[in-house]
JSON list of C-alpha atoms in Angstrom, two decimals:
[
{"chain": "A", "resi": 6, "resn": "MET", "atom": "CA", "xyz": [127.40, 53.99, 71.69]},
{"chain": "A", "resi": 7, "resn": "THR", "atom": "CA", "xyz": [123.69, 53.96, 72.65]},
{"chain": "A", "resi": 8, "resn": "ILE", "atom": "CA", "xyz": [122.32, 55.20, 76.03]},
{"chain": "A", "resi": 9, "resn": "TYR", "atom": "CA", "xyz": [119.41, 53.42, 77.70]},
{"chain": "A", "resi": 10, "resn": "PRO", "atom": "CA", "xyz": [117.72, 54.45, 80.84]},
{"chain": "A", "resi": 11, "resn": "ASP", "atom": "CA", "xyz": [118.56, 52.13, 83.68]},
{"chain": "A", "resi": 12, "resn": "PHE", "atom": "CA", "xyz": [118.04, 51.92, 87.39]},
{"chain": "A", "resi": 13, "resn": "THR", "atom": "CA", "xyz": [120.07, 54.98, 88.16]},
{"chain": "A", "resi": 14, "resn": "LEU", "atom": "CA", "xyz": [117.48, 57.11, 86.15]},
{"chain": "A", "resi": 15, "resn": "LEU", "atom": "CA", "xyz": [114.68, 56.08, 88.76]},
{"chain": "A", "resi": 16, "resn": "ILE", "atom": "CA", "xyz": [117.06, 56.89, 91.61]},
{"chain": "A", "resi": 17, "resn": "GLN", "atom": "CA", "xyz": [117.77, 60.13, 90.13]},
{"chain": "A", "resi": 18, "resn": "MET", "atom": "CA", "xyz": [114.11, 61.01, 89.69]},
{"chain": "A", "resi": 19, "resn": "ALA", "atom": "CA", "xyz": [113.22, 59.80, 93.25]},
{"chain": "A", "resi": 20, "resn": "ASN", "atom": "CA", "xyz": [116.16, 62.21, 94.45]},
{"chain": "A", "resi": 21, "resn": "PHE", "atom": "CA", "xyz": [114.81, 65.03, 92.62]},
{"chain": "A", "resi": 22, "resn": "LEU", "atom": "CA", "xyz": [111.24, 64.53, 93.93]},
{"chain": "A", "resi": 23, "resn": "ILE", "atom": "CA", "xyz": [112.47, 64.30, 97.37]},
{"chain": "A", "resi": 24, "resn": "LEU", "atom": "CA", "xyz": [114.44, 67.61, 96.63]},
{"chain": "A", "resi": 25, "resn": "LEU", "atom": "CA", "xyz": [111.41, 69.23, 95.47]},
{"chain": "A", "resi": 26, "resn": "PHE", "atom": "CA", "xyz": [109.56, 68.03, 98.45]},
{"chain": "A", "resi": 27, "resn": "LEU", "atom": "CA", "xyz": [112.19, 69.31, 100.92]},
{"chain": "A", "resi": 28, "resn": "LEU", "atom": "CA", "xyz": [112.67, 72.58, 99.21]},
{"chain": "A", "resi": 29, "resn": "ASN", "atom": "CA", "xyz": [108.79, 73.17, 99.16]},
{"chain": "A", "resi": 30, "resn": "MET", "atom": "CA", "xyz": [108.58, 72.34, 103.05]},
{"chain": "A", "resi": 31, "resn": "PHE", "atom": "CA", "xyz": [111.55, 74.14, 104.35]},
{"chain": "A", "resi": 32, "resn": "LEU", "atom": "CA", "xyz": [112.11, 77.00, 101.71]},
{"chain": "A", "resi": 33, "resn": "TYR", "atom": "CA", "xyz": [109.18, 77.88, 99.65]},
{"chain": "A", "resi": 34, "resn": "LYS", "atom": "CA", "xyz": [106.32, 77.57, 102.14]},
{"chain": "A", "resi": 35, "resn": "PRO", "atom": "CA", "xyz": [108.02, 79.71, 104.78]},
{"chain": "A", "resi": 36, "resn": "ILE", "atom": "CA", "xyz": [108.98, 82.35, 102.26]},
{"chain": "A", "resi": 37, "resn": "ARG", "atom": "CA", "xyz": [105.36, 82.43, 100.94]},
{"chain": "A", "resi": 38, "resn": "ASN", "atom": "CA", "xyz": [104.23, 82.69, 104.58]},
{"chain": "A", "resi": 39, "resn": "ILE", "atom": "CA", "xyz": [106.55, 85.65, 105.27]},
{"chain": "A", "resi": 40, "resn": "LEU", "atom": "CA", "xyz": [105.46, 87.38, 102.02]},
{"chain": "A", "resi": 41, "resn": "ALA", "atom": "CA", "xyz": [101.77, 86.85, 102.88]},
{"chain": "A", "resi": 42, "resn": "LYS", "atom": "CA", "xyz": [102.33, 88.27, 106.29]},
{"chain": "A", "resi": 43, "resn": "ARG", "atom": "CA", "xyz": [104.19, 91.13, 104.86]},
{"chain": "A", "resi": 44, "resn": "ASN", "atom": "CA", "xyz": [101.44, 91.88, 102.18]},
{"chain": "A", "resi": 45, "resn": "GLY", "atom": "CA", "xyz": [98.90, 91.80, 104.97]},
{"chain": "A", "resi": 46, "resn": "GLU", "atom": "CA", "xyz": [100.86, 94.31, 107.04]},
{"chain": "A", "resi": 47, "resn": "PHE", "atom": "CA", "xyz": [101.29, 96.55, 103.93]},
{"chain": "A", "resi": 48, "resn": "GLU", "atom": "CA", "xyz": [97.44, 96.47, 103.23]},
{"chain": "A", "resi": 49, "resn": "LYS", "atom": "CA", "xyz": [96.84, 97.27, 106.87]},
{"chain": "A", "resi": 50, "resn": "LEU", "atom": "CA", "xyz": [99.16, 100.24, 106.69]},
{"chain": "A", "resi": 51, "resn": "THR", "atom": "CA", "xyz": [97.68, 101.35, 103.42]},
{"chain": "A", "resi": 52, "resn": "ARG", "atom": "CA", "xyz": [94.18, 101.55, 105.02]},
{"chain": "A", "resi": 53, "resn": "LEU", "atom": "CA", "xyz": [95.60, 103.38, 108.15]},
{"chain": "A", "resi": 54, "resn": "ILE", "atom": "CA", "xyz": [97.19, 105.99, 105.75]},
{"chain": "A", "resi": 55, "resn": "GLU", "atom": "CA", "xyz": [93.91, 106.51, 103.81]},
{"chain": "A", "resi": 56, "resn": "GLU", "atom": "CA", "xyz": [92.04, 106.85, 106.98]},
{"chain": "A", "resi": 57, "resn": "MET", "atom": "CA", "xyz": [94.66, 109.40, 108.43]},
{"chain": "A", "resi": 58, "resn": "ARG", "atom": "CA", "xyz": [94.33, 111.34, 105.12]},
{"chain": "A", "resi": 59, "resn": "LYS", "atom": "CA", "xyz": [90.58, 111.54, 105.38]},
{"chain": "A", "resi": 60, "resn": "GLN", "atom": "CA", "xyz": [90.95, 112.84, 108.99]},
{"chain": "A", "resi": 61, "resn": "MET", "atom": "CA", "xyz": [93.46, 115.19, 107.78]},
{"chain": "A", "resi": 62, "resn": "GLU", "atom": "CA", "xyz": [91.33, 116.52, 105.12]},
{"chain": "A", "resi": 63, "resn": "GLU", "atom": "CA", "xyz": [88.33, 116.86, 107.53]},
{"chain": "A", "resi": 64, "resn": "ARG", "atom": "CA", "xyz": [90.44, 118.67, 109.98]},
{"chain": "A", "resi": 65, "resn": "GLN", "atom": "CA", "xyz": [91.81, 120.95, 107.29]},
{"chain": "A", "resi": 66, "resn": "ARG", "atom": "CA", "xyz": [88.21, 121.81, 106.27]},
{"chain": "A", "resi": 67, "resn": "ARG", "atom": "CA", "xyz": [87.22, 122.63, 109.70]},
{"chain": "A", "resi": 68, "resn": "ILE", "atom": "CA", "xyz": [90.19, 124.98, 109.98]},
{"chain": "A", "resi": 69, "resn": "GLU", "atom": "CA", "xyz": [89.39, 126.66, 106.75]},
{"chain": "A", "resi": 70, "resn": "GLU", "atom": "CA", "xyz": [85.83, 127.17, 108.00]},
{"chain": "A", "resi": 71, "resn": "ALA", "atom": "CA", "xyz": [87.00, 128.52, 111.23]},
{"chain": "A", "resi": 72, "resn": "LEU", "atom": "CA", "xyz": [89.36, 130.91, 109.43]},
{"chain": "A", "resi": 73, "resn": "ALA", "atom": "CA", "xyz": [86.53, 131.94, 107.10]},
{"chain": "A", "resi": 74, "resn": "GLN", "atom": "CA", "xyz": [84.26, 132.67, 110.07]},
{"chain": "A", "resi": 75, "resn": "ALA", "atom": "CA", "xyz": [86.94, 134.54, 111.87]},
{"chain": "A", "resi": 76, "resn": "LYS", "atom": "CA", "xyz": [87.61, 136.91, 108.88]},
{"chain": "A", "resi": 77, "resn": "LYS", "atom": "CA", "xyz": [83.79, 137.65, 108.72]},
{"chain": "A", "resi": 78, "resn": "LEU", "atom": "CA", "xyz": [83.99, 138.97, 112.34]}
]
C-alpha cells in the first residue's frame, strides 16, 4: 500500500495557513502588544525608581550635612 499526496493535502495545507493567519491576527499580535505595553510600563517605572533613589540619596546627604553642622555648634 503506497500513499500518494492528493487534493486533500492541498486542502489541509490551505487550512493550516488560514489557521496560522487567524492565530497571528487574533492571538499572537494582541499578546505581543500587551507584552510591549507592559514592558514599556516596566521601563518607565524603573526610570522613576532610579530617579527617586537619586533624590533620596541627595536628601540623605543634605540631612547628614545638616547634622554634621549641628554637631559643630
